[in-house]
Short mmCIF file of C-alpha atoms in Angstrom, two decimals:
data_model
loop_
_atom_site.label_atom_id
_atom_site.label_comp_id
_atom_site.label_asym_id
_atom_site.label_seq_id
_atom_site.Cartn_x
_atom_site.Cartn_y
_atom_site.Cartn_z
CA MET A 215 140.04 39.93 251.05
CA THR A 216 142.15 42.94 252.10
CA SER A 217 140.84 46.50 252.36
CA ASP A 218 142.42 47.45 249.03
CA LEU A 219 140.71 44.55 247.27
CA MET A 220 137.37 45.48 248.81
CA ILE A 221 137.79 49.03 247.54
CA ARG A 222 138.55 47.87 243.99
CA LYS A 223 135.59 45.48 244.09
CA TYR A 224 132.99 48.07 245.02
CA GLU A 225 134.28 51.49 243.98
CA ARG A 226 132.53 51.47 240.58
CA LEU A 227 129.20 50.77 242.27
CA LEU A 228 129.14 53.93 244.35
CA ARG A 229 128.36 56.48 241.63
CA PRO A 230 125.71 59.08 242.48
CA THR A 231 123.25 57.46 240.07
CA GLN A 232 123.63 54.00 241.59
CA SER A 233 120.18 52.68 242.51
CA VAL A 234 119.58 50.20 245.28
CA ALA A 235 117.35 47.20 244.76
CA ALA A 236 114.12 47.18 246.75
CA PRO A 237 113.78 44.59 249.53
CA ILE A 238 112.34 41.32 248.28
CA TYR A 239 109.09 41.75 250.20
CA ALA A 240 108.46 45.00 248.27
CA ARG A 241 108.93 43.44 244.84
CA THR A 242 105.95 42.81 242.56
CA PRO A 243 105.79 41.29 239.07
CA GLN A 244 105.92 44.85 237.72
CA ASN A 245 109.45 45.34 239.01
CA ALA A 246 110.89 41.97 238.04
CA PHE A 247 112.19 41.01 234.59
CA VAL A 248 112.46 37.82 232.54
CA PHE A 249 114.86 37.32 229.62
CA ILE A 250 113.61 34.74 227.13
CA VAL A 251 116.07 33.15 224.68
CA GLU A 252 114.33 30.80 222.25
CA ASP A 253 114.91 30.31 218.51
CA ASP A 254 111.32 29.24 217.82
CA VAL A 255 109.22 32.33 217.05
CA SER A 256 105.87 30.89 218.17
CA MET A 257 107.38 29.69 221.47
CA ARG A 258 108.96 33.10 222.10
CA GLU A 259 105.72 34.93 221.48
CA GLY A 260 103.76 32.44 223.58
CA LEU A 261 106.09 32.88 226.53
CA VAL A 262 105.94 36.67 226.32
CA ASP A 263 102.12 36.53 226.27
CA LEU A 264 102.09 34.11 229.21
CA LEU A 265 104.34 36.27 231.35
CA GLU A 266 102.50 39.47 230.44
CA SER A 267 99.22 37.79 231.45
CA VAL A 268 100.46 37.73 235.06
CA GLY A 269 102.06 41.19 234.93
CA LEU A 270 105.67 40.14 234.40
CA GLN A 271 107.97 42.25 232.26
CA SER A 272 109.95 40.28 229.69
CA GLU A 273 111.96 40.57 226.50
CA ALA A 274 112.53 37.77 224.00
CA PHE A 275 115.59 37.01 221.88
CA SER A 276 116.28 34.39 219.23
CA SER A 277 119.83 33.68 220.45
CA PRO A 278 122.20 34.65 223.29
CA THR A 279 124.22 36.83 220.90
CA GLU A 280 121.25 39.19 220.62
CA LEU A 281 121.88 40.04 224.28
CA LEU A 282 125.27 41.59 223.48
CA ASN A 283 124.18 45.18 224.03
CA MET A 284 121.50 44.48 226.61
CA GLU A 285 121.83 46.32 229.88
CA LEU A 286 120.73 44.29 232.87
CA PRO A 287 117.99 46.00 234.90
CA ASP A 288 118.45 46.61 238.61
CA LEU A 289 115.54 44.24 239.21
CA ALA A 290 115.06 40.67 240.27
CA SER A 291 115.52 38.77 237.00
CA CYS A 292 115.87 35.36 235.45
CA PHE A 293 116.71 33.75 232.12
CA VAL A 294 114.39 31.31 230.35
CA LEU A 295 116.64 29.52 227.86
CA ASP A 296 116.13 26.92 225.16
CA ILE A 297 118.91 24.44 225.73
CA ARG A 298 119.50 23.69 222.03
CA MET A 299 120.07 26.75 219.82
CA PRO A 300 122.26 27.59 216.82
CA GLY A 301 125.56 29.24 217.75
CA ILE A 302 125.86 29.55 221.52
CA SER A 303 123.75 26.83 223.12
CA GLY A 304 121.88 27.35 226.36
CA LEU A 305 124.45 25.27 228.25
CA ASP A 306 127.35 27.23 226.73
CA PHE A 307 125.67 30.47 227.72
CA GLN A 308 125.17 29.17 231.26
CA ALA A 309 128.85 28.20 231.46
CA ARG A 310 129.92 31.71 230.42
CA LEU A 311 127.64 33.31 232.99
CA VAL A 312 129.03 31.08 235.73
CA ALA A 313 132.63 31.77 234.67
CA ALA A 314 131.97 35.52 234.76
CA GLY A 315 130.37 35.38 238.22
CA VAL A 316 126.86 36.23 236.99
CA HIS A 317 124.35 34.54 239.27
CA ILE A 318 121.02 35.41 237.64
CA PRO A 319 118.89 32.22 237.84
CA ILE A 320 118.28 30.15 234.71
CA ILE A 321 115.29 28.04 233.68
CA PHE A 322 116.03 25.66 230.82
CA MET A 323 113.56 24.39 228.22
CA THR A 324 114.13 21.45 225.91
CA GLY A 325 112.16 19.44 223.39
CA HIS A 326 114.18 16.35 224.22
CA ALA A 327 114.24 14.57 227.56
CA ASP A 328 118.00 14.36 228.00
CA VAL A 329 118.90 13.25 231.54
CA PRO A 330 122.68 13.86 231.34
CA MET A 331 122.06 17.34 229.94
CA ALA A 332 119.55 18.10 232.69
CA VAL A 333 121.98 16.90 235.35
CA ARG A 334 124.75 19.11 233.92
CA ALA A 335 122.45 22.14 233.86
CA MET A 336 121.21 21.62 237.42
CA LYS A 337 124.73 21.05 238.78
CA ALA A 338 125.76 24.36 237.22
CA GLY A 339 122.97 26.10 239.11
CA ALA A 340 119.87 26.00 236.90
CA VAL A 341 116.64 26.55 238.83
CA ASP A 342 114.54 24.23 236.68
CA PHE A 343 114.63 22.08 233.54
CA LEU A 344 111.30 21.90 231.70
CA THR A 345 110.59 19.45 228.89
CA LYS A 346 108.40 20.75 226.05
CA PRO A 347 105.48 20.74 225.93
CA PHE A 348 105.15 21.96 229.49
CA ARG A 349 102.09 23.30 231.29
CA GLU A 350 101.86 27.08 231.59
CA GLN A 351 101.65 26.80 235.37
CA GLU A 352 104.94 24.86 235.44
CA MET A 353 106.68 27.76 233.73
CA LEU A 354 105.04 30.36 235.97
CA ASP A 355 106.01 28.41 239.09
CA ALA A 356 109.61 28.10 237.88
CA VAL A 357 109.82 31.81 237.05
CA THR A 358 108.39 32.73 240.46
CA ARG A 359 111.04 30.63 242.23
CA ALA A 360 113.80 32.10 240.07
CA ILE A 361 112.73 35.69 240.75
CA GLU A 362 112.54 35.03 244.49
CA LEU A 363 116.08 33.62 244.42
CA ASP A 364 117.39 36.58 242.44
CA GLY A 365 115.65 38.95 244.81
CA MET A 366 117.63 37.47 247.68
CA ARG A 367 120.83 37.85 245.67
CA LEU A 368 120.03 41.51 245.00
CA ASP A 369 119.26 42.11 248.67
CA ARG A 370 122.65 40.69 249.63
CA SER A 371 124.37 42.83 247.03
CA ARG A 372 122.51 45.92 248.27
CA GLN A 373 123.55 45.21 251.84
CA ALA A 374 127.16 44.75 250.74
CA ILE A 375 127.17 48.10 248.94
CA GLU A 376 125.65 49.86 251.95
CA THR A 377 128.22 48.23 254.23
CA PHE A 378 131.05 49.22 251.92
CA THR A 379 129.80 52.82 251.86
CA ARG A 380 130.32 52.89 255.64
CA PHE A 381 133.66 51.10 255.25
CA GLN A 382 134.88 53.95 253.02
CA THR A 383 134.48 56.39 255.92
CA LEU A 384 137.21 54.56 257.86
CA SER A 385 140.76 55.82 257.90
CA GLU A 386 143.53 53.60 256.57
CA ARG A 387 144.53 52.63 260.12
CA GLU A 388 140.93 51.87 261.09
CA ARG A 389 140.57 49.62 258.03
CA GLU A 390 143.74 47.82 259.04
CA VAL A 391 142.42 47.29 262.56
CA MET A 392 139.07 46.05 261.19
CA ASP A 393 140.85 43.56 258.90
CA LEU A 394 142.89 42.16 261.78
CA VAL A 395 140.09 42.11 264.37
CA THR A 396 137.65 40.38 262.02
CA ALA A 397 140.37 37.87 261.14
CA GLY A 398 140.26 36.77 264.81
CA LEU A 399 143.23 38.60 266.36
CA MET A 400 142.99 39.85 269.95
CA ASN A 401 143.65 43.51 270.76
CA LYS A 402 147.13 42.69 272.06
CA GLN A 403 147.97 40.79 268.88
CA VAL A 404 146.68 43.63 266.70
CA ALA A 405 148.79 46.09 268.69
CA GLY A 406 151.92 44.00 268.09
CA ARG A 407 151.11 43.64 264.40
CA ILE A 408 150.67 47.37 263.68
CA GLY A 409 153.19 48.69 266.22
CA VAL A 410 150.99 50.55 268.71
CA VAL A 411 149.98 50.04 272.33
CA GLU A 412 146.89 47.98 273.18
CA SER A 413 144.94 50.99 274.47
CA THR A 414 145.31 52.64 271.07
CA VAL A 415 143.91 49.56 269.38
CA LYS A 416 140.89 49.74 271.69
CA ILE A 417 140.28 53.33 270.60
CA TYR A 418 140.54 52.42 266.91
CA ARG A 419 138.30 49.41 267.43
CA ALA A 420 135.62 51.53 269.10
CA GLN A 421 135.77 54.03 266.24
CA VAL A 422 135.40 51.23 263.70
CA MET A 423 132.39 49.78 265.51
CA ARG A 424 130.71 53.19 265.65
CA ARG A 425 131.32 54.14 262.02
CA MET A 426 130.31 50.73 260.71
CA GLY A 427 127.16 50.69 262.85
CA ALA A 428 128.16 47.36 264.43
CA GLN A 429 126.62 46.50 267.79
CA SER A 430 129.05 43.67 268.50
CA LEU A 431 132.18 41.98 267.19
CA ALA A 432 129.93 39.36 265.62
CA ASP A 433 128.17 42.13 263.66
CA LEU A 434 131.52 43.45 262.45
CA VAL A 435 132.65 39.99 261.37
CA ARG A 436 129.41 39.51 259.41
CA MET A 437 129.93 42.85 257.68
CA ALA A 438 133.47 41.95 256.68
CA GLU A 439 132.34 38.57 255.37
CA LEU A 440 129.51 40.18 253.43
CA MET A 441 131.93 42.54 251.65
CA ARG A 442 134.28 39.67 250.89
CA SER A 443 131.70 37.23 249.59
CA ALA A 444 128.83 39.17 248.00
CA PRO A 445 129.29 39.35 244.21
CA ALA A 446 129.55 42.77 242.66
CA PRO A 447 126.59 43.36 240.30
CA ILE A 448 127.07 42.83 236.56
CA THR A 449 125.33 45.51 234.46
CA SER A 450 126.01 44.26 230.93
CA LEU A 451 126.37 40.89 229.23
CA SER A 452 128.52 42.07 226.32
CA ALA A 453 131.87 41.12 227.86
CA ILE A 454 130.54 37.69 228.79
CA LEU A 455 129.17 36.81 225.37
CA ASP A 456 132.19 38.27 223.57
CA ARG A 457 134.46 35.99 225.57
CA PRO A 458 135.76 33.02 223.54
CA LYS A 459 134.91 29.52 224.65
#
């Protein structure tokens, strides 16, 4: 990913009000969130009561379309989805999340033991697939795993945003040098590519290392890879659910 693409990827995340997720070790059930999507009223209410009994915040919906105007919290989260629902099914919803690059973990529930369906869900990234009736502890264990996974995702996203904030302090030439150096080019090759002498490249390279807070070339390469690969956070589901199949 070039410097310009990195800028477009992260620029909307650097508003003054942008909050940064807490490190995973600092997270408690009180600052994690579970979205429940289940068309059976008694099951919805039972799941909310179960999660509240262990201090987990949650909100329940009867279908994925009810999530249209829901803002995603800047917290470790997961979805608990019934796999068979009117309208958008749980699997359809999962497919739309995946297509949109949303990586919040999903736990599926089903009243029918359907092996092909379970395989499809797990291949698409589901954390667990629970057959009703399930034990309460099974659900709590699955939710705990999902929140831990999402916490790691948020940590990576936070680190990417912090790295990009430093990247924005670089001049255009320094960004160019960083792109080429982290792509594996030697100083002499970088000098030939941008039309300067090798000693000038060394100066730019030192400035890049200092401003990025990199202790070594390996650090700088990791920072560049983090900005290229970490997904930009999604704050709303409306565009995803509005998208046609």
